[in-house]
mmCIF file of N, CA and C in Angstrom:
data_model
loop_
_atom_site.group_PDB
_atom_site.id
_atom_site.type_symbol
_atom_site.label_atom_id
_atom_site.label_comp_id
_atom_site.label_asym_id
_atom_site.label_seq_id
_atom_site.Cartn_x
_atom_site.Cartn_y
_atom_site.Cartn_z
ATOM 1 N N UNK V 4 -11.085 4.364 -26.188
ATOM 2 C CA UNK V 4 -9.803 3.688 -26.055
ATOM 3 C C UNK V 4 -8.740 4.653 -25.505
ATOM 4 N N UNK V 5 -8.605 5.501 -25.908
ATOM 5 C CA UNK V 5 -7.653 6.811 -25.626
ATOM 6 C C UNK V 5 -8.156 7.229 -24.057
ATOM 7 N N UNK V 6 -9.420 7.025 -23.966
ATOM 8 C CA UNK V 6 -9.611 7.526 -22.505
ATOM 9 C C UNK V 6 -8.623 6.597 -21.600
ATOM 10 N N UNK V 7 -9.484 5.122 -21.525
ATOM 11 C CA UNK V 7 -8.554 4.132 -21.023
ATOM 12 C C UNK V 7 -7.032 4.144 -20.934
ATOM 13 N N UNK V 8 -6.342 4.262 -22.322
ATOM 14 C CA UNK V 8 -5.126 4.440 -21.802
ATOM 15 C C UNK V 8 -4.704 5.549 -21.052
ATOM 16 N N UNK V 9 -5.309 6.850 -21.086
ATOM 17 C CA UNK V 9 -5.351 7.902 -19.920
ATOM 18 C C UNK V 9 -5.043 7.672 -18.981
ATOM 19 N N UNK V 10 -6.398 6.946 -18.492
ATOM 20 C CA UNK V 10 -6.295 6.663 -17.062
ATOM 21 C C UNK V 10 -5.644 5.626 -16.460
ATOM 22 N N UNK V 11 -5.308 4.698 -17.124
ATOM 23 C CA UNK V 11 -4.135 3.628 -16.653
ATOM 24 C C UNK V 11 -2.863 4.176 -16.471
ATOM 25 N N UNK V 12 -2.184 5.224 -17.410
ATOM 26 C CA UNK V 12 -1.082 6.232 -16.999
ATOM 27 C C UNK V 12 -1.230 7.016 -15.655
ATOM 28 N N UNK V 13 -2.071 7.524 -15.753
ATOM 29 C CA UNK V 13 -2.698 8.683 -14.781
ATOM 30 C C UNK V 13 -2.670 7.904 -13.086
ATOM 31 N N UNK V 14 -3.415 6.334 -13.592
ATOM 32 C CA UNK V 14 -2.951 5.625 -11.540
ATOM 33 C C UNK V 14 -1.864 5.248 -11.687
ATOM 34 N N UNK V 15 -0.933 4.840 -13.164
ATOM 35 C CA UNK V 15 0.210 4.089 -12.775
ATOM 36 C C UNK V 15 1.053 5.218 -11.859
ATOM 37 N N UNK V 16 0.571 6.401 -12.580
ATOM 38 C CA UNK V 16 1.560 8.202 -12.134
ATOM 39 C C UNK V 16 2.020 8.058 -10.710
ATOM 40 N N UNK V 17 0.051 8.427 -10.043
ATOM 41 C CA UNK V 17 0.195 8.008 -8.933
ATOM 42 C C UNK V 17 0.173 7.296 -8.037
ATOM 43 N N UNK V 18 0.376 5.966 -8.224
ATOM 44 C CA UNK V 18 0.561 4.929 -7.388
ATOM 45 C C UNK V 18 2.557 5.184 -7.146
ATOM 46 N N UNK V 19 2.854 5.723 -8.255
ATOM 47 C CA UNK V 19 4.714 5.441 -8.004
ATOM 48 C C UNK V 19 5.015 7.206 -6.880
ATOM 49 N N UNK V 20 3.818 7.749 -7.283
ATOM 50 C CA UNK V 20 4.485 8.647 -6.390
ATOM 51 C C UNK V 20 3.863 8.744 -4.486
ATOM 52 N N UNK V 21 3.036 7.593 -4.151
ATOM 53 C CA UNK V 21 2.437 7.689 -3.206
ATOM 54 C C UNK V 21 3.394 6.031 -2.325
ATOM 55 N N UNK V 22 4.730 5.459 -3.282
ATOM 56 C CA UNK V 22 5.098 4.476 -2.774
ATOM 57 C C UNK V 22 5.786 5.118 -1.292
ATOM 58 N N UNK V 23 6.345 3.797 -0.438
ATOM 59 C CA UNK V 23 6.891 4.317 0.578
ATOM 60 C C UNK V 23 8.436 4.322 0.174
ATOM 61 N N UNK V 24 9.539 4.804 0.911
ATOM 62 C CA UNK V 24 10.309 5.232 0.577
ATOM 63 C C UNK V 24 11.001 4.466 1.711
ATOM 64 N N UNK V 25 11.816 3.204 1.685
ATOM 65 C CA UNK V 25 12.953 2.864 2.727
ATOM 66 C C UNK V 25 13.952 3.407 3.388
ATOM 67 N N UNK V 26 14.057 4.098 4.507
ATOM 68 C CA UNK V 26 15.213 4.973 4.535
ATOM 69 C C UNK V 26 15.950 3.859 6.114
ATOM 70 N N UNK V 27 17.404 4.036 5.349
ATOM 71 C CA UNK V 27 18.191 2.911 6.199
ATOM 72 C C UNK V 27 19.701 3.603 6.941
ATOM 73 N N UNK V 28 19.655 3.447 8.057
ATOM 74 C CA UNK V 28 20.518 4.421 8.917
ATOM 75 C C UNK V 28 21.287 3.907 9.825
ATOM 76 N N UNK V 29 22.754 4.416 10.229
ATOM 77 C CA UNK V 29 23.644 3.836 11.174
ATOM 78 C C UNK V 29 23.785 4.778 11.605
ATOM 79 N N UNK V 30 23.725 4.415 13.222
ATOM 80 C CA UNK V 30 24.180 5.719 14.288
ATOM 81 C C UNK V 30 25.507 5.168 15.128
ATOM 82 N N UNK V 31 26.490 6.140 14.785
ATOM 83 C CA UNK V 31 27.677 5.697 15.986
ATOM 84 C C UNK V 31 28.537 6.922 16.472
ATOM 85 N N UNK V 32 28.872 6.870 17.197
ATOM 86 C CA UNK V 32 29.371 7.046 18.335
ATOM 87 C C UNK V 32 30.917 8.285 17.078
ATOM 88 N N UNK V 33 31.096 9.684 17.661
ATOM 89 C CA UNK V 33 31.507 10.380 16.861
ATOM 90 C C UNK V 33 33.092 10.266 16.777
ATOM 91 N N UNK V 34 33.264 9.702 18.158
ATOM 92 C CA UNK V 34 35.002 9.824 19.348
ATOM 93 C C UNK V 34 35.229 8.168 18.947
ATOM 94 N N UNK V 35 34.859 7.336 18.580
ATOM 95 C CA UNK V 35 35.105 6.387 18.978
ATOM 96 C C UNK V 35 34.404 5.036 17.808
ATOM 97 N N UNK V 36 33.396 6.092 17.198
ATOM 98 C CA UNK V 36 32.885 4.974 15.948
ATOM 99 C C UNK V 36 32.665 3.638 15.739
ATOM 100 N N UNK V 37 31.852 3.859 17.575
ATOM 101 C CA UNK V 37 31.648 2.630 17.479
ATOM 102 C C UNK V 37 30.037 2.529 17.643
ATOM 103 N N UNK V 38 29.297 1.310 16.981
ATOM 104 C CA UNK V 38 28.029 1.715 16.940
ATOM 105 C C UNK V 38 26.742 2.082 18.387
ATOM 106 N N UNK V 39 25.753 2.943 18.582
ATOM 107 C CA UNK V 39 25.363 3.096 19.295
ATOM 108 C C UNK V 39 23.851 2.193 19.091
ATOM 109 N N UNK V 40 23.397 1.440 20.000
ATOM 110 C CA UNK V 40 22.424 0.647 20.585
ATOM 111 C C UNK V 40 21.207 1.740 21.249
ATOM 112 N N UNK V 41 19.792 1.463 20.630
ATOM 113 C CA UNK V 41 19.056 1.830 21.610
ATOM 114 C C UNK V 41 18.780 3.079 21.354
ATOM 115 N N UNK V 42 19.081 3.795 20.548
ATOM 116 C CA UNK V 42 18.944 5.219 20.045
ATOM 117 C C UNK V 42 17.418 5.268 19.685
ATOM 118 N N UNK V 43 17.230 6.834 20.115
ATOM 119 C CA UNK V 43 15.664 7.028 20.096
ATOM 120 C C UNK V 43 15.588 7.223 18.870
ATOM 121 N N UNK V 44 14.375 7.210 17.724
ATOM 122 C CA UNK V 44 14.014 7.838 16.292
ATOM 123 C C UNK V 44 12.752 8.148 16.479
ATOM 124 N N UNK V 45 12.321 9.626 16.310
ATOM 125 C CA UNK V 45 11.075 9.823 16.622
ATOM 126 C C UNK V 45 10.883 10.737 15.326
ATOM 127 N N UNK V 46 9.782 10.601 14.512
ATOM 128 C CA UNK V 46 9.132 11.212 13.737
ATOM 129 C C UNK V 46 8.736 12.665 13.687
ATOM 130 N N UNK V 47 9.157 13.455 13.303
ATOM 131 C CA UNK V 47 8.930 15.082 13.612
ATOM 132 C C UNK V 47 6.842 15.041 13.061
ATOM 133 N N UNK V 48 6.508 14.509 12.319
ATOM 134 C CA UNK V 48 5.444 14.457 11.813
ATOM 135 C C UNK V 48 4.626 13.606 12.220
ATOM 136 N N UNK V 49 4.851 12.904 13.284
ATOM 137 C CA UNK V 49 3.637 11.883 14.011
ATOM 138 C C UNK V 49 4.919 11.544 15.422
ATOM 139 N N UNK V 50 5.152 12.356 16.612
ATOM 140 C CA UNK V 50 5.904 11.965 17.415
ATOM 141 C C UNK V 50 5.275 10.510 18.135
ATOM 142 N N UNK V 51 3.995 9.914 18.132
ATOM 143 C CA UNK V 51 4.133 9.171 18.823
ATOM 144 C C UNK V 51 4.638 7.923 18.463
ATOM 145 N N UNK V 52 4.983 7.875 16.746
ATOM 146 C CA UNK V 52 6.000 7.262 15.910
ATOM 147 C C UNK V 52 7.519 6.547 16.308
ATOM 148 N N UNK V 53 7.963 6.032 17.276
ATOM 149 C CA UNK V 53 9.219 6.074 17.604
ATOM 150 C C UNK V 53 10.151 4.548 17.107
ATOM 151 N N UNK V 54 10.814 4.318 16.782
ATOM 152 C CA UNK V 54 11.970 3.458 16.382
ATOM 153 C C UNK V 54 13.301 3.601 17.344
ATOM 154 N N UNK V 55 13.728 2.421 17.228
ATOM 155 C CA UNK V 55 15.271 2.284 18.091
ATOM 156 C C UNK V 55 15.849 2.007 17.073
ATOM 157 N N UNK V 56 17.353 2.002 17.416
ATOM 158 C CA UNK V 56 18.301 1.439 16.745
ATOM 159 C C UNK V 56 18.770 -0.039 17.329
ATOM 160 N N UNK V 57 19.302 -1.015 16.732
ATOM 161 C CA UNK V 57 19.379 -2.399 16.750
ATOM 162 C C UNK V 57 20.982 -1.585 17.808
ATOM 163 N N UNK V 58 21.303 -3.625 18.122
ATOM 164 C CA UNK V 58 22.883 -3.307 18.548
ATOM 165 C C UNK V 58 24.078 -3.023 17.658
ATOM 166 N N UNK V 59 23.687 -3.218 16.505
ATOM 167 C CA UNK V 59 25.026 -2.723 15.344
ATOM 168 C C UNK V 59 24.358 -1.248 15.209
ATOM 169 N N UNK V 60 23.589 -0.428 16.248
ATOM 170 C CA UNK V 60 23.215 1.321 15.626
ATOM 171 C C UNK V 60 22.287 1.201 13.989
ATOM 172 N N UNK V 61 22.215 0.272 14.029
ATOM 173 C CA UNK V 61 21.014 0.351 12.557
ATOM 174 C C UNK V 61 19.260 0.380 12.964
ATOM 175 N N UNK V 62 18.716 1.023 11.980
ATOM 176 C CA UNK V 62 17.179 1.115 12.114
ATOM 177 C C UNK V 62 16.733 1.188 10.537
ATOM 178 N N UNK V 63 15.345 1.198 10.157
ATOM 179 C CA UNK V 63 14.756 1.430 9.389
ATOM 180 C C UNK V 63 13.749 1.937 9.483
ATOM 181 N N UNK V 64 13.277 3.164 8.669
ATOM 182 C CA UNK V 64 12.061 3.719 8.599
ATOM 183 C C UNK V 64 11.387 3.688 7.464
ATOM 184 N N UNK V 65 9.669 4.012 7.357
ATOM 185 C CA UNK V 65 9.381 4.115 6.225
ATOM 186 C C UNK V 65 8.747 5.463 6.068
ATOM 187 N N UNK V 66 8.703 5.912 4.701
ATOM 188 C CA UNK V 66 8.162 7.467 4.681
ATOM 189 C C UNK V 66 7.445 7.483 2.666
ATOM 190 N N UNK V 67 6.650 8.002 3.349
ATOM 191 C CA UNK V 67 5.875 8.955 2.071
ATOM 192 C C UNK V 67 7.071 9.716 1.468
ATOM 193 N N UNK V 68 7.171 10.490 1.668
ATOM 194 C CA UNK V 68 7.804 11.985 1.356
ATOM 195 C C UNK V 68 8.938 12.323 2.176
ATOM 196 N N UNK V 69 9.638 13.056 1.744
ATOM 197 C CA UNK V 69 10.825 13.893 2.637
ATOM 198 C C UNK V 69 10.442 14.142 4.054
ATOM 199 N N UNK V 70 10.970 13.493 5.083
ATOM 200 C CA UNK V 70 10.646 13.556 6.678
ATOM 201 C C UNK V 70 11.823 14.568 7.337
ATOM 202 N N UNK V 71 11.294 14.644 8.116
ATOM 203 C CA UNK V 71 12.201 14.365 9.589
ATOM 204 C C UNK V 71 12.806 14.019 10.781
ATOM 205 N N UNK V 72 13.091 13.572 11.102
ATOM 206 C CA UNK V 72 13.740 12.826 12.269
ATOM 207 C C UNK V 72 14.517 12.993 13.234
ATOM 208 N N UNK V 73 13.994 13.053 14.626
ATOM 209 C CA UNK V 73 14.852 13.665 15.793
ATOM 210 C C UNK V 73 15.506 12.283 16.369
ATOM 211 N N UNK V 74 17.097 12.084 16.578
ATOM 212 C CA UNK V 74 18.018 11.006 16.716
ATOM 213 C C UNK V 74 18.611 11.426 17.675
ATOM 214 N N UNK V 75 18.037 10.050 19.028
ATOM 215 C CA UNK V 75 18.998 11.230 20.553
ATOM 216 C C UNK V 75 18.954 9.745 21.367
ATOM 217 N N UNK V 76 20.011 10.159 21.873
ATOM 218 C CA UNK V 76 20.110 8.901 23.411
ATOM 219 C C UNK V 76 20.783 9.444 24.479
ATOM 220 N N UNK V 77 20.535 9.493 25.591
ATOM 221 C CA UNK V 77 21.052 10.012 26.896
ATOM 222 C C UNK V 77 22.586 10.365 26.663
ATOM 223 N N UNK V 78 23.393 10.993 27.269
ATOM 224 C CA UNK V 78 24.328 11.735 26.954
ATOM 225 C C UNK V 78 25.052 12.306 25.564
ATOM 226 N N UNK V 79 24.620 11.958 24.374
ATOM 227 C CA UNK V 79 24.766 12.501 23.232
ATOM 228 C C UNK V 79 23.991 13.993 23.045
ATOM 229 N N UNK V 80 24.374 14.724 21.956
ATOM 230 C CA UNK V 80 23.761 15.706 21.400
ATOM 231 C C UNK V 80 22.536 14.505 20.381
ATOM 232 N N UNK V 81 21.412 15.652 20.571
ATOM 233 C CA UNK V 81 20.382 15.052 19.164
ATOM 234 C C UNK V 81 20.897 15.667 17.892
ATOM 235 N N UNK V 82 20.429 14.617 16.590
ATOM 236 C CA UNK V 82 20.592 14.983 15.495
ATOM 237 C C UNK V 82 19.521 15.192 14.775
ATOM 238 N N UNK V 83 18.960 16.014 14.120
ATOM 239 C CA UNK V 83 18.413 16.245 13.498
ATOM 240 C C UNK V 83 18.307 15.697 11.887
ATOM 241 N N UNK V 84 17.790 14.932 11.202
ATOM 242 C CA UNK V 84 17.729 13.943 9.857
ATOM 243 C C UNK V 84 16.579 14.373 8.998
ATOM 244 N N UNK V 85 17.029 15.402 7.785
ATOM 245 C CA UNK V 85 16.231 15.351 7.061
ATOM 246 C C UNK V 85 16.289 14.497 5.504
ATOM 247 N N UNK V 86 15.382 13.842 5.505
ATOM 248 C CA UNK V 86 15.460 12.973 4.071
ATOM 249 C C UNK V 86 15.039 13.814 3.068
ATOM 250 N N UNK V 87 15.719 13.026 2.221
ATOM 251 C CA UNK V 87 15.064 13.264 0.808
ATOM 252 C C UNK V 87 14.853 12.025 0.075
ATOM 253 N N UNK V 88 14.160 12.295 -1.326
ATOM 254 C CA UNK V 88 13.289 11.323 -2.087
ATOM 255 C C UNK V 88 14.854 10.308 -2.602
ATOM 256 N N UNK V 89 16.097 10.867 -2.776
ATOM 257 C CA UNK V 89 17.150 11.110 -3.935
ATOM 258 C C UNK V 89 17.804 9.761 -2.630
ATOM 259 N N UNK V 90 18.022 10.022 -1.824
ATOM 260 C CA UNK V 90 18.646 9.342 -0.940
ATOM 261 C C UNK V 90 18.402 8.351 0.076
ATOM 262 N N UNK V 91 18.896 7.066 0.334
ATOM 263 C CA UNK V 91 17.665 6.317 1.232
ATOM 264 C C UNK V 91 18.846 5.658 2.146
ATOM 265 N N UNK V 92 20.254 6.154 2.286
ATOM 266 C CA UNK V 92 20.947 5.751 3.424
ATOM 267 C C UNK V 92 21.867 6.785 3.762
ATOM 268 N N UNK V 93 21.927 6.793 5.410
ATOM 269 C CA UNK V 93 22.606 7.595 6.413
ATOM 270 C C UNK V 93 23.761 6.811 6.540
ATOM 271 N N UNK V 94 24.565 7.733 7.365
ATOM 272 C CA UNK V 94 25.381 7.172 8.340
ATOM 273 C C UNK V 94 25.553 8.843 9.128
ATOM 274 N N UNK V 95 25.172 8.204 10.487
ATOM 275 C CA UNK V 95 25.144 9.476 11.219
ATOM 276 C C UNK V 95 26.167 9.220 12.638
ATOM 277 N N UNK V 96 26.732 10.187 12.790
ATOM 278 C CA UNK V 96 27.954 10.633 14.184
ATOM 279 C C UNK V 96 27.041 11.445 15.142
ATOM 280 N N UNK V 97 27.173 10.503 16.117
ATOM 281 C CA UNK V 97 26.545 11.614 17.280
ATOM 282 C C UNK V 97 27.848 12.004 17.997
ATOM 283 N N UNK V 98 27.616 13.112 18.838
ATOM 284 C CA UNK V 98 29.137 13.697 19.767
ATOM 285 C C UNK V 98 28.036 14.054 20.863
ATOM 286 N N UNK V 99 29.293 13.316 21.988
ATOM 287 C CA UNK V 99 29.150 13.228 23.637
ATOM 288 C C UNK V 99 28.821 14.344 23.812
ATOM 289 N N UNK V 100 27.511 14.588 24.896
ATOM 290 C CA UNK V 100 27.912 16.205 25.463
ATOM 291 C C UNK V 100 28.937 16.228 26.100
#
């Protein structure tokens, strides 16, 4: 009996730590705050991974674990996005080159 309840703790453990993690993000515009459309999101850990941003600058990703994320669209600087477990929304400023 004691084993059993063991191991029912033991997958509940890791099933909560292998969930995915929603991470929800607005990209706009740094001068002007207004939202940016079309923004690249590419996965530092699987680049062929890529996401846009909607026309209100919103996207969603999903992640295991603490990622990273390269955030770029033609004449902006890229941003660099690292998550954590603690946090599951951005709001990010890009600036014009």
């Amino acid at each position: 009996m004691r084993y059993l309840f063991f191991l029912l703790f033991l997958s509940s453990t890791i099933f909560s730590f292998s969930q995915e993690s929603v991470i929800r993000c607005k990209v706009i515009d740094a001068q002007t705050f207004e939202p940016l459309e079309s923004v690249i999101v590419k996965d530092s850990t699987n680049p062929n991974k890529i996401t846009f941003s909607n026309k209100n600058g919103e996207f969603v990703v999903k992640s295991n674990n603490p990622s990273t994320y390269y955030i770029s669209i033609l004449g902006y600087e890229t941003y660099v996005l690292r998550t954590n477990q603690q946090e599951h929304k951005y709001k990010i400023l890009l600036m014009r080159i």
